[in-house]
């Protein structure tokens, strides 16, 4: 039979040490410093003769470091317990002032009207489009996202980051104007894409002027001259019939270059009647090029959803690749003031150069 094994006492592990005290931290620091500075070695507990060697320098080092440690501790405690986490950027969720970002500038800004905010959001979502990056304050960015504009295409402006680099369009609310200062003018186009509201509460949507307003206006003047040349060539195309208002816009160079290019392509295989190049946005500058195309007849047939020529034309337009693929291409029914139309809309502004 197996012999009974000797009953051994159960070994109980020592309790895990808790957080080291400040005194222990300071002592370890002093000891390491003294060893490095004075060449002291750890004391051998079995050496009864070496324990007092070079004890004087160690005592002096202890006195100096402890004095410094006391001062540091007092400063740390006064600042809130030594939390070394970096301060959250202004306007972030961790920032105490994030709940009231509009109070950052030292100026009085009127609150944004809900109606104006909704109108701006509808314009940006329907006419600017997700292919552009839009700079806006936090409240307006939330409005844009609520209207279906992608959050990834917004650039939120707050007191710590009032720059427009990386944005194509900026929504100039009273708060953003106060935030940007002179850059609200020098860094944007003179003529807005749209404007909403009135007085001190006016909100404008403007193109960001890369390189400054002066350089932007020189480039825009050259583009306008080129658009006018292309427009006059289109007016000579006998396969396209233009209404008088549309003819005037083409001749003045106020039709987007993408619209003219696609219209030239479409006329190679179809006879078209162009009613207009879309309605201007509210408050848009007079020289802002039109980015719409309203076709009322295709190959002599009305441009209706049930008409085969118009359906073919719409499919052809939507088959284009960027930058010639439009935001939308939809049919509009006949009304008392307008015929049935195929309405094509491109994004504003044209950033293709």
mmCIF file of N, CA and C in Angstrom, residues 220-232 235 246-257 260 286-290:
data_model
loop_
_atom_site.group_PDB
_atom_site.id
_atom_site.type_symbol
_atom_site.label_atom_id
_atom_site.label_comp_id
_atom_site.label_asym_id
_atom_site.label_seq_id
_atom_site.Cartn_x
_atom_site.Cartn_y
_atom_site.Cartn_z
ATOM 1 N N UNK A 220 -9.636 83.220 -62.389
ATOM 2 C CA UNK A 220 -11.047 83.196 -62.760
ATOM 3 C C UNK A 220 -11.307 84.037 -64.009
ATOM 4 N N UNK A 221 -10.615 85.156 -64.155
ATOM 5 C CA UNK A 221 -10.778 85.987 -65.353
ATOM 6 C C UNK A 221 -10.328 85.223 -66.595
ATOM 7 N N UNK A 222 -9.231 84.477 -66.461
ATOM 8 C CA UNK A 222 -8.756 83.677 -67.602
ATOM 9 C C UNK A 222 -9.747 82.570 -67.924
ATOM 10 N N UNK A 223 -10.300 81.945 -66.898
ATOM 11 C CA UNK A 223 -11.286 80.882 -67.122
ATOM 12 C C UNK A 223 -12.538 81.419 -67.788
ATOM 13 N N UNK A 224 -12.967 82.610 -67.363
ATOM 14 C CA UNK A 224 -14.174 83.193 -67.936
ATOM 15 C C UNK A 224 -13.977 83.485 -69.427
ATOM 16 N N UNK A 225 -12.797 83.974 -69.783
ATOM 17 C CA UNK A 225 -12.509 84.241 -71.194
ATOM 18 C C UNK A 225 -12.516 82.945 -72.007
ATOM 19 N N UNK A 226 -11.965 81.892 -71.417
ATOM 20 C CA UNK A 226 -11.968 80.605 -72.118
ATOM 21 C C UNK A 226 -13.389 80.069 -72.265
ATOM 22 N N UNK A 227 -14.206 80.210 -71.206
ATOM 23 C CA UNK A 227 -15.586 79.738 -71.279
ATOM 24 C C UNK A 227 -16.372 80.506 -72.343
ATOM 25 N N UNK A 228 -16.078 81.793 -72.484
ATOM 26 C CA UNK A 228 -16.763 82.595 -73.505
ATOM 27 C C UNK A 228 -16.395 82.117 -74.912
ATOM 28 N N UNK A 229 -15.130 81.752 -75.107
ATOM 29 C CA UNK A 229 -14.699 81.242 -76.420
ATOM 30 C C UNK A 229 -15.415 79.938 -76.747
ATOM 31 N N UNK A 230 -15.482 79.038 -75.771
ATOM 32 C CA UNK A 230 -16.165 77.755 -75.974
ATOM 33 C C UNK A 230 -17.659 77.997 -76.197
ATOM 34 N N UNK A 231 -18.243 78.941 -75.445
ATOM 35 C CA UNK A 231 -19.664 79.228 -75.576
ATOM 36 C C UNK A 231 -20.028 79.739 -76.953
ATOM 37 N N UNK A 232 -19.209 80.617 -77.509
ATOM 38 C CA UNK A 232 -19.492 81.144 -78.848
ATOM 39 C C UNK A 232 -19.393 80.050 -79.909
ATOM 40 N N UNK A 235 -22.632 78.171 -79.752
ATOM 41 C CA UNK A 235 -23.744 78.909 -80.347
ATOM 42 C C UNK A 235 -23.798 78.717 -81.864
ATOM 43 N N UNK A 246 -30.307 81.606 -72.449
ATOM 44 C CA UNK A 246 -29.210 80.651 -72.470
ATOM 45 C C UNK A 246 -28.102 81.124 -73.406
ATOM 46 N N UNK A 247 -28.478 81.704 -74.538
ATOM 47 C CA UNK A 247 -27.487 82.214 -75.477
ATOM 48 C C UNK A 247 -26.643 83.320 -74.831
ATOM 49 N N UNK A 248 -27.291 84.194 -74.091
ATOM 50 C CA UNK A 248 -26.571 85.300 -73.447
ATOM 51 C C UNK A 248 -25.560 84.783 -72.422
ATOM 52 N N UNK A 249 -25.934 83.779 -71.663
ATOM 53 C CA UNK A 249 -25.014 83.215 -70.664
ATOM 54 C C UNK A 249 -23.805 82.572 -71.342
ATOM 55 N N UNK A 250 -24.023 81.847 -72.429
ATOM 56 C CA UNK A 250 -22.912 81.218 -73.142
ATOM 57 C C UNK A 250 -21.941 82.263 -73.683
ATOM 58 N N UNK A 251 -22.479 83.300 -74.311
ATOM 59 C CA UNK A 251 -21.630 84.325 -74.907
ATOM 60 C C UNK A 251 -20.819 85.077 -73.858
ATOM 61 N N UNK A 252 -21.336 85.191 -72.628
ATOM 62 C CA UNK A 252 -20.646 85.921 -71.561
ATOM 63 C C UNK A 252 -19.661 85.048 -70.789
ATOM 64 N N UNK A 253 -19.572 83.772 -71.132
ATOM 65 C CA UNK A 253 -18.657 82.889 -70.410
ATOM 66 C C UNK A 253 -19.147 82.524 -69.031
ATOM 67 N N UNK A 254 -20.453 82.517 -68.839
ATOM 68 C CA UNK A 254 -21.023 82.241 -67.520
ATOM 69 C C UNK A 254 -21.693 80.872 -67.456
ATOM 70 N N UNK A 255 -21.203 79.936 -68.260
ATOM 71 C CA UNK A 255 -21.671 78.551 -68.220
ATOM 72 C C UNK A 255 -20.482 77.660 -67.870
ATOM 73 N N UNK A 256 -20.669 76.791 -66.922
ATOM 74 C CA UNK A 256 -19.617 75.905 -66.443
ATOM 75 C C UNK A 256 -18.984 75.132 -67.601
ATOM 76 N N UNK A 257 -17.660 74.976 -67.547
ATOM 77 C CA UNK A 257 -16.934 74.307 -68.626
ATOM 78 C C UNK A 257 -17.346 72.857 -68.793
ATOM 79 N N UNK A 260 -20.550 72.776 -70.899
ATOM 80 C CA UNK A 260 -20.282 73.017 -72.317
ATOM 81 C C UNK A 260 -19.645 71.799 -72.973
ATOM 82 N N UNK A 286 -23.007 87.530 -59.668
ATOM 83 C CA UNK A 286 -23.439 87.593 -61.061
ATOM 84 C C UNK A 286 -22.544 86.794 -61.990
ATOM 85 N N UNK A 287 -21.253 86.666 -61.660
ATOM 86 C CA UNK A 287 -20.320 85.968 -62.538
ATOM 87 C C UNK A 287 -20.107 84.509 -62.163
ATOM 88 N N UNK A 288 -20.853 84.019 -61.199
ATOM 89 C CA UNK A 288 -20.737 82.600 -60.860
ATOM 90 C C UNK A 288 -21.269 81.777 -62.034
ATOM 91 N N UNK A 289 -20.455 80.891 -62.618
ATOM 92 C CA UNK A 289 -20.932 80.130 -63.789
ATOM 93 C C UNK A 289 -22.072 79.193 -63.430
ATOM 94 N N UNK A 290 -23.013 79.078 -64.331
ATOM 95 C CA UNK A 290 -24.157 78.185 -64.121
ATOM 96 C C UNK A 290 -23.702 76.732 -64.311
#
